[in-house]
Short mmCIF file of C-alpha atoms in Angstrom, two decimals:
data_model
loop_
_atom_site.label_atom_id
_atom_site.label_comp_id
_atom_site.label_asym_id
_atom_site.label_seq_id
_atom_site.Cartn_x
_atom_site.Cartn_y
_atom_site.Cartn_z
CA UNK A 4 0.00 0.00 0.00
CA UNK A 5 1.21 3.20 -0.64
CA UNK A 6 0.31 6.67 1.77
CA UNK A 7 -0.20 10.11 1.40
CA UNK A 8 -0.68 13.54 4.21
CA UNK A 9 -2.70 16.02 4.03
CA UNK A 10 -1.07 19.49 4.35
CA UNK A 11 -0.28 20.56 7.88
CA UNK A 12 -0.14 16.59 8.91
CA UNK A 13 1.92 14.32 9.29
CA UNK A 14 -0.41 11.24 9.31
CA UNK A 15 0.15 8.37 6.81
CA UNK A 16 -3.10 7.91 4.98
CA UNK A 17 -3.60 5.09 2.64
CA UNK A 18 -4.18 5.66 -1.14
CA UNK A 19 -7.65 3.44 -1.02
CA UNK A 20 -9.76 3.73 2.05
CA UNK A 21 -12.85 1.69 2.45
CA UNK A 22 -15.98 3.52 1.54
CA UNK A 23 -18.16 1.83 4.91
CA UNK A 24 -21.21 2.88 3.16
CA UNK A 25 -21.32 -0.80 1.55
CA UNK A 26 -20.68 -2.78 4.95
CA UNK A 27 -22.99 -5.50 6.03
CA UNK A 28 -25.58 -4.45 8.57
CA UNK A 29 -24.44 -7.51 10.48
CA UNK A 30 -21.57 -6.23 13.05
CA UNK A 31 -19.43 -9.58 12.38
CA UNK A 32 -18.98 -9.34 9.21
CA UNK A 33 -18.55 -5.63 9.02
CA UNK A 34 -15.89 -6.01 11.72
CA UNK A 35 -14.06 -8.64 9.68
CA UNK A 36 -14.04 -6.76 6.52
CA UNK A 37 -12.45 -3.82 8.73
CA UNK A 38 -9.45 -5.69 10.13
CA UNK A 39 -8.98 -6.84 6.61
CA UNK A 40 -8.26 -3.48 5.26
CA UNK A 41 -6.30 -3.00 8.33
CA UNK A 42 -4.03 -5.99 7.51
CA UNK A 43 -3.75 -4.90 3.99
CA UNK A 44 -2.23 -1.90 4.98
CA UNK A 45 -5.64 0.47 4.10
CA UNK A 46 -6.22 2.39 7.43
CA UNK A 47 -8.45 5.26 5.96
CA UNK A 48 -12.37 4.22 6.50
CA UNK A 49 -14.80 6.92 5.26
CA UNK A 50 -18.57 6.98 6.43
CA UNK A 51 -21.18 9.15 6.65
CA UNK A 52 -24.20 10.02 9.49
CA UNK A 53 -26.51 9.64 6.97
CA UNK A 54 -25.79 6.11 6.29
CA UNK A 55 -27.99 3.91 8.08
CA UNK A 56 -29.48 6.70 10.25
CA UNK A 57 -26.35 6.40 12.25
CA UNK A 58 -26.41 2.90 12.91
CA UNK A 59 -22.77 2.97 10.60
CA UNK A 60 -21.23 4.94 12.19
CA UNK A 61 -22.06 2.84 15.19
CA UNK A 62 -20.87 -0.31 14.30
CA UNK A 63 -17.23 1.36 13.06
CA UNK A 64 -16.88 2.65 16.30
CA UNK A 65 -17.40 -0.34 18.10
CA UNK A 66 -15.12 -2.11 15.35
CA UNK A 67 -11.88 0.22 15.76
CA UNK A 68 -12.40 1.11 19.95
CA UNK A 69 -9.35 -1.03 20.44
CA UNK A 70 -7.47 0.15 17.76
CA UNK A 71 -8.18 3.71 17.07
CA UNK A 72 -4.86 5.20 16.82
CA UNK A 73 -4.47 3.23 13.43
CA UNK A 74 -7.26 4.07 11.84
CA UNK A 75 -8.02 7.56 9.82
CA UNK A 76 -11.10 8.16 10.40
CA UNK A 77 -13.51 10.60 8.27
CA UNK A 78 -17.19 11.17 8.36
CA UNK A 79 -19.65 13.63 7.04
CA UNK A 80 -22.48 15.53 8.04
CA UNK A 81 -25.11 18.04 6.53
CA UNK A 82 -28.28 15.51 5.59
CA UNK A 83 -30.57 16.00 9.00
CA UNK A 84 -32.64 13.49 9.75
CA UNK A 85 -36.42 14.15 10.18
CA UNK A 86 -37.82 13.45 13.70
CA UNK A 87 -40.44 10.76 12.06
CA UNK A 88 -37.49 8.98 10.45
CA UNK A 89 -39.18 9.53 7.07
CA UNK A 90 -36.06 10.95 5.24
CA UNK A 91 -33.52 13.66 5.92
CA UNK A 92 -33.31 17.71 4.86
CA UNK A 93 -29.94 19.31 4.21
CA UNK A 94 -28.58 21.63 6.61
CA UNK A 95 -25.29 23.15 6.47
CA UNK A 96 -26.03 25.38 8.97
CA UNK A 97 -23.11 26.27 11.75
CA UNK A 98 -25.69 25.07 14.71
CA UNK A 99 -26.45 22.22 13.11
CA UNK A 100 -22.95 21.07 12.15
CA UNK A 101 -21.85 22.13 15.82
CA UNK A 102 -24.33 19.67 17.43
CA UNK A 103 -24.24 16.76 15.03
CA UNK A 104 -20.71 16.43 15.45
CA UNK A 105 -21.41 15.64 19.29
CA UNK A 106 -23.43 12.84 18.29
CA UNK A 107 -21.10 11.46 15.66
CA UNK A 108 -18.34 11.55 18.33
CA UNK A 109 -20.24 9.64 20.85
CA UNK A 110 -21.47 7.11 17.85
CA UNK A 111 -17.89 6.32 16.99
CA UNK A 112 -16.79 5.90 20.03
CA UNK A 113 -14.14 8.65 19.55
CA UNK A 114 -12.98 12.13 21.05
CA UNK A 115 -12.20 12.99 17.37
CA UNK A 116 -12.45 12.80 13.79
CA UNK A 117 -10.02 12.64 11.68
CA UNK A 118 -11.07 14.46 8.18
CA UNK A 119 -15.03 16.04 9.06
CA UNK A 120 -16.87 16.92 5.64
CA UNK A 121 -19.67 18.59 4.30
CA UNK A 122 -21.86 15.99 2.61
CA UNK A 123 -22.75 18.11 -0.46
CA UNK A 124 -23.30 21.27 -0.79
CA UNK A 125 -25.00 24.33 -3.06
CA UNK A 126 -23.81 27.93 -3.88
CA UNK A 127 -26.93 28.87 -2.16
CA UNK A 128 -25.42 27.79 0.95
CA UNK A 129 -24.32 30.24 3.75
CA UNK A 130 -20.95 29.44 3.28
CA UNK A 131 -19.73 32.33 6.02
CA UNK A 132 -20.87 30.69 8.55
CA UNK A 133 -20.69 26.96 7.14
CA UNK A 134 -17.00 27.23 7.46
CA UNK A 135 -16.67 28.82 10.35
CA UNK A 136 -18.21 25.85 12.01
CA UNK A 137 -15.65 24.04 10.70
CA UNK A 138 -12.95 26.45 12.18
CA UNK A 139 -14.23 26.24 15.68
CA UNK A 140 -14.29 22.69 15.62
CA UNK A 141 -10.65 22.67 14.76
CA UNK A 142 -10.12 24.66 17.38
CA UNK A 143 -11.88 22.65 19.95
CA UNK A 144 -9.69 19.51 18.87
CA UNK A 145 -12.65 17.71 18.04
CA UNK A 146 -11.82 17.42 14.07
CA UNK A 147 -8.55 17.50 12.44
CA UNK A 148 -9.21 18.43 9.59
CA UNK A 149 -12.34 19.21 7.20
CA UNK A 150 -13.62 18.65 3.39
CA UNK A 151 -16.11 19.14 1.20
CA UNK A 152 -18.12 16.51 -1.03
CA UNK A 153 -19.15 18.22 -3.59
CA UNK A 154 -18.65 17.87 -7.78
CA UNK A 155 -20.63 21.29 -8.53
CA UNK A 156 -17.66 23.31 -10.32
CA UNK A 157 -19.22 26.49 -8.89
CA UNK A 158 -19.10 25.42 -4.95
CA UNK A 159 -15.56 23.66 -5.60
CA UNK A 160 -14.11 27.04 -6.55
CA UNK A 161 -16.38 29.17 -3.87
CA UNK A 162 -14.96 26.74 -1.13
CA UNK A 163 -11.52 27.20 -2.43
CA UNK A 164 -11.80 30.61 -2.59
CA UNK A 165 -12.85 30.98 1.22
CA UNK A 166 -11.24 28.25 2.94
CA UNK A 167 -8.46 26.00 2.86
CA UNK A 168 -10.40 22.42 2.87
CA UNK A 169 -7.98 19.52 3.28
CA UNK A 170 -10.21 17.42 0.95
CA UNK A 171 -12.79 17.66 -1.73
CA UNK A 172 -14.56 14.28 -2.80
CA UNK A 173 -15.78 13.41 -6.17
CA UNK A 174 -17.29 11.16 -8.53
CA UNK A 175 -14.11 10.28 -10.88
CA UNK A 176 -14.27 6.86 -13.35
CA UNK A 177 -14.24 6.22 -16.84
CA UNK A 178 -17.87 6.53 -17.46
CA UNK A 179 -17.98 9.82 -15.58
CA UNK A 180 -14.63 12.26 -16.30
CA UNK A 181 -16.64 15.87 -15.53
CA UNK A 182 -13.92 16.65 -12.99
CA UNK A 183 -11.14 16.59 -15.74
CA UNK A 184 -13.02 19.56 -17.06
CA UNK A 185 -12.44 21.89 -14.67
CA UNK A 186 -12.21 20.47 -10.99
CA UNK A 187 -8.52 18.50 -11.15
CA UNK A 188 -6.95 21.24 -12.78
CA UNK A 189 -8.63 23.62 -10.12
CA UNK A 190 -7.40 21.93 -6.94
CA UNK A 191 -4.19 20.88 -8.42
CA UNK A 192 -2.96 24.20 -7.57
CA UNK A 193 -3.87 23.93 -3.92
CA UNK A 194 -2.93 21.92 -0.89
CA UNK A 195 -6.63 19.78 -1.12
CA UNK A 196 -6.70 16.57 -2.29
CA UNK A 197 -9.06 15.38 -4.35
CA UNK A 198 -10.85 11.84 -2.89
CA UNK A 199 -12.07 9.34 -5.15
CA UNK A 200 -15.80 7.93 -5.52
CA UNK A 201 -17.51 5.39 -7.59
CA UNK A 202 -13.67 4.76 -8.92
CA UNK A 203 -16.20 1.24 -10.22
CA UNK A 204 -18.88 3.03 -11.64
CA UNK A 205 -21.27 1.04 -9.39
CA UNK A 206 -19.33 -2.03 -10.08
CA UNK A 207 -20.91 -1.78 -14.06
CA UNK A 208 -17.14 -1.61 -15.46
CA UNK A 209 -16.02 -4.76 -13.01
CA UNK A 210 -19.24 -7.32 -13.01
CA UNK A 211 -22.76 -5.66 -12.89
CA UNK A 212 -24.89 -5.58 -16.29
CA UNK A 213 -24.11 -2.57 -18.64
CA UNK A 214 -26.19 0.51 -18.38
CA UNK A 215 -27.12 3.79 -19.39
CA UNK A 216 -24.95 6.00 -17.11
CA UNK A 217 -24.95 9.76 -17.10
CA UNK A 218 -24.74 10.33 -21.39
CA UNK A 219 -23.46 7.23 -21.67
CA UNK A 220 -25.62 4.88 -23.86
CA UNK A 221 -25.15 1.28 -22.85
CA UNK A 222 -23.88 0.73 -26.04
CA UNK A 223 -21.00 3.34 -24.99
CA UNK A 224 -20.47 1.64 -21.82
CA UNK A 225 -20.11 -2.22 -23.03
CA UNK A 226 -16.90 -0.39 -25.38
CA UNK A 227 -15.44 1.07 -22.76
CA UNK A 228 -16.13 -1.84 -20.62
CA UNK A 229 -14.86 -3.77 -23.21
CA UNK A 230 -11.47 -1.85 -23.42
CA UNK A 231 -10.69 -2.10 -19.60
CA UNK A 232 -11.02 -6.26 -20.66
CA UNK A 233 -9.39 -6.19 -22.86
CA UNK A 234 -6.49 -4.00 -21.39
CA UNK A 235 -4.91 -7.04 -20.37
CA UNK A 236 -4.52 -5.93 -16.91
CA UNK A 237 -7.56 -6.84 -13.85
CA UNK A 238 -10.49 -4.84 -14.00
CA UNK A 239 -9.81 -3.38 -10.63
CA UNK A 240 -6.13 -2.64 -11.06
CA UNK A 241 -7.16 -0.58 -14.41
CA UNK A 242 -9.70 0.99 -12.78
CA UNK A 243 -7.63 1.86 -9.82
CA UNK A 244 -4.82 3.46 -12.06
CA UNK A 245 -7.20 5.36 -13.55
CA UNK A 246 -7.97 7.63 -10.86
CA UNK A 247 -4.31 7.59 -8.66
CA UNK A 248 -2.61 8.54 -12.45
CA UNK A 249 -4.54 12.00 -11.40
CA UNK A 250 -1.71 14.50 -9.42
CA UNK A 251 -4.98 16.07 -7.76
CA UNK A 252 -6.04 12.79 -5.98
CA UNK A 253 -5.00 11.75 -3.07
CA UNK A 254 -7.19 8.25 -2.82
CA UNK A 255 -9.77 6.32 -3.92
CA UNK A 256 -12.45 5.32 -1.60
CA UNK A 257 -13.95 1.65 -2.69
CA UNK A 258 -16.70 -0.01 -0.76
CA UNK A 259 -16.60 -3.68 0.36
CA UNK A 260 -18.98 -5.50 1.48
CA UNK A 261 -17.06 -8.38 1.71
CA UNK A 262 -13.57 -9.82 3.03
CA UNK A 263 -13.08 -11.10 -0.77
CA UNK A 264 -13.71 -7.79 -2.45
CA UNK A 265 -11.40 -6.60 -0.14
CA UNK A 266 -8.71 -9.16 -1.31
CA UNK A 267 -9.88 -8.00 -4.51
CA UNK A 268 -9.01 -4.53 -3.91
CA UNK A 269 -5.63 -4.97 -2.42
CA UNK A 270 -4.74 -6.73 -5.30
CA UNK A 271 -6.27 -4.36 -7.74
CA UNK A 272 -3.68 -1.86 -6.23
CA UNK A 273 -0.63 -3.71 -6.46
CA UNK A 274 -0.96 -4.41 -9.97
CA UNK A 275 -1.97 -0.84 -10.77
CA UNK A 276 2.08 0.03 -10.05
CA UNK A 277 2.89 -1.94 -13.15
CA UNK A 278 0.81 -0.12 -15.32
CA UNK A 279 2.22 2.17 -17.70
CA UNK A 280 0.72 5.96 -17.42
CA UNK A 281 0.70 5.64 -21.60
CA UNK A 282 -2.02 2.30 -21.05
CA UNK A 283 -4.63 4.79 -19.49
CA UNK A 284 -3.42 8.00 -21.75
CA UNK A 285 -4.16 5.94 -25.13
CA UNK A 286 -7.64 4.78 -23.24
CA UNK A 287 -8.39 8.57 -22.84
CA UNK A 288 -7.71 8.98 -25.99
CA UNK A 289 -9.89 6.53 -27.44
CA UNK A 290 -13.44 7.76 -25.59
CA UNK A 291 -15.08 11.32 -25.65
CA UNK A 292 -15.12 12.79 -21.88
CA UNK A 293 -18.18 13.82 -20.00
CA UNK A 294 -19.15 17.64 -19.39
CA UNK A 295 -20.81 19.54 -16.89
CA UNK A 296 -24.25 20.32 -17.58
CA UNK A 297 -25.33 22.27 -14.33
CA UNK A 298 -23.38 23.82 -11.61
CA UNK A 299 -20.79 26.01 -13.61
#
């Protein structure tokens, strides 16, 4: 496995993290999956509040109590969940973000997080006071550090303009390249990294049937999945390349929801170092990118 830091730290951080969204709801299994990663070297677990009403987060902190110190740990926050459990509102409000992170604390079993980020985002947002919640939990020592998930052009370059955010995560894969248009090239620049989602595409350019995705007609996704077979390389380790060979991104999160697909993964990395950069550049070549439609 190979590591990166985020600027200002000097914590090793592993190039994939697991994306806990995809864990089993049964705490064995999750747990088993977990110390997997953590014997593969992948230390860097990203969840959310949202997921599971909580019940996630829950089950990672009871996973990693004995073993915190080797674990990075990120979360997000922002998606509120109704009183009558019927679905959630956004809210990136500083009161809200101030209080939530209380319960997120107590729910991983933790006095703090790791990498704390805003789980989406508009330019409607109040953005003053958004980040300033942010700030003050630095201060208090109850986050680390804080990001953004967000793929909107327009709030990736208000954020960058008015904060320093350790991380930005986005949607990055073959079948979706919008952040080559504009986003990579815009935190390149900076000290953020960029994190990696749906590096699989939904697992459609691994093993799942081909669909439409974004403007992709399925037709359009069977070539490209097509290409990545016939690359000559595994699935995973192509796919994998493809978003590391980025200078903006710092790592990929991949969910697991198995101790296999973790296997999987690991291996999937180490053949990505014997790819060539020129395999993926000729790819590129070979298949129109995606634009952004909305957002600007």
């Amino acid at each position: 496995m190979k590591y990166f830091t985020l600027s200002g730290s000097e914590v090793q951080i592993s190039t994939i993290g697991l994306g806990c969204m995809s864990l089993p709801e049964d705490f064995g299994q999750s747990k088993e999956i977990i110390n997997a990663c953590l014997d593969e070297g992948i230390n860097f677990l990203d969840t959310a509040d949202l997921y599971q009403n909580g019940k996630n987060e829950e089950m990672i902190g009871k996973a990693i109590k004995d073993k915190r110190g080797k674990v990075f740990l990120a979360t997000k926050v922002g998606n509120q969940m109704r009183p009558d459990g019927s679905g959630w509102d956004w809210n990136p409000k500083k009161s809200y973000i101030l209080e939530a992170v209380d319960k997120s604390l107590k729910r991983l079993q933790t006095d703090y997080i790791d990498l704390y980020q805003l789980h989406g985002g508009t330019i409607e947002d109040p953005w003053e006071e958004t980040l300033d919640a942010f700030e003050i939990l630095k201060s208090q020592g109850k986050i680390r550090s804080f990001g953004i998930s967000s793929i909107r052009p327009n709030v990736i370059r208000k954020v960058l303009s008015d904060s320093n955010p350790a991380t930005i995560m986005m949607q990055y894969s073959p079948l979706d390249r919008r952040p080559e248009e504009e986003a990579f090239s815009l935190i390149s620049d900076t000290s953020t990294k960029v994190l990696v989602r749906g590096s699989f595409a939904k697992g459609i350019l691994i093993n799942k049937p081909e669909v439409d995705y974004l403007d992709k007609s399925k037709s359009e996704v069977q070539a490209i999945k097509r290409a990545i077979q016939e690359s000559g390389y595994f699935p995973e380790a192509f796919l994998i390349k493809f978003g590391l060979i980025q200078t903006a991104v710092g790592a990929l999160i991949i969910g697991a929801s198995s101790v296999s697909q973790v296997k999987k993964m690991t291996k999937g990395f180490e053949e990505n170092l014997s790819i060539p950069d020129q395999v993926i550049r000729e790819f590129k070549e070979n298949f129109s990118p995606n634009y952004y439609q909305q957002h600007r």
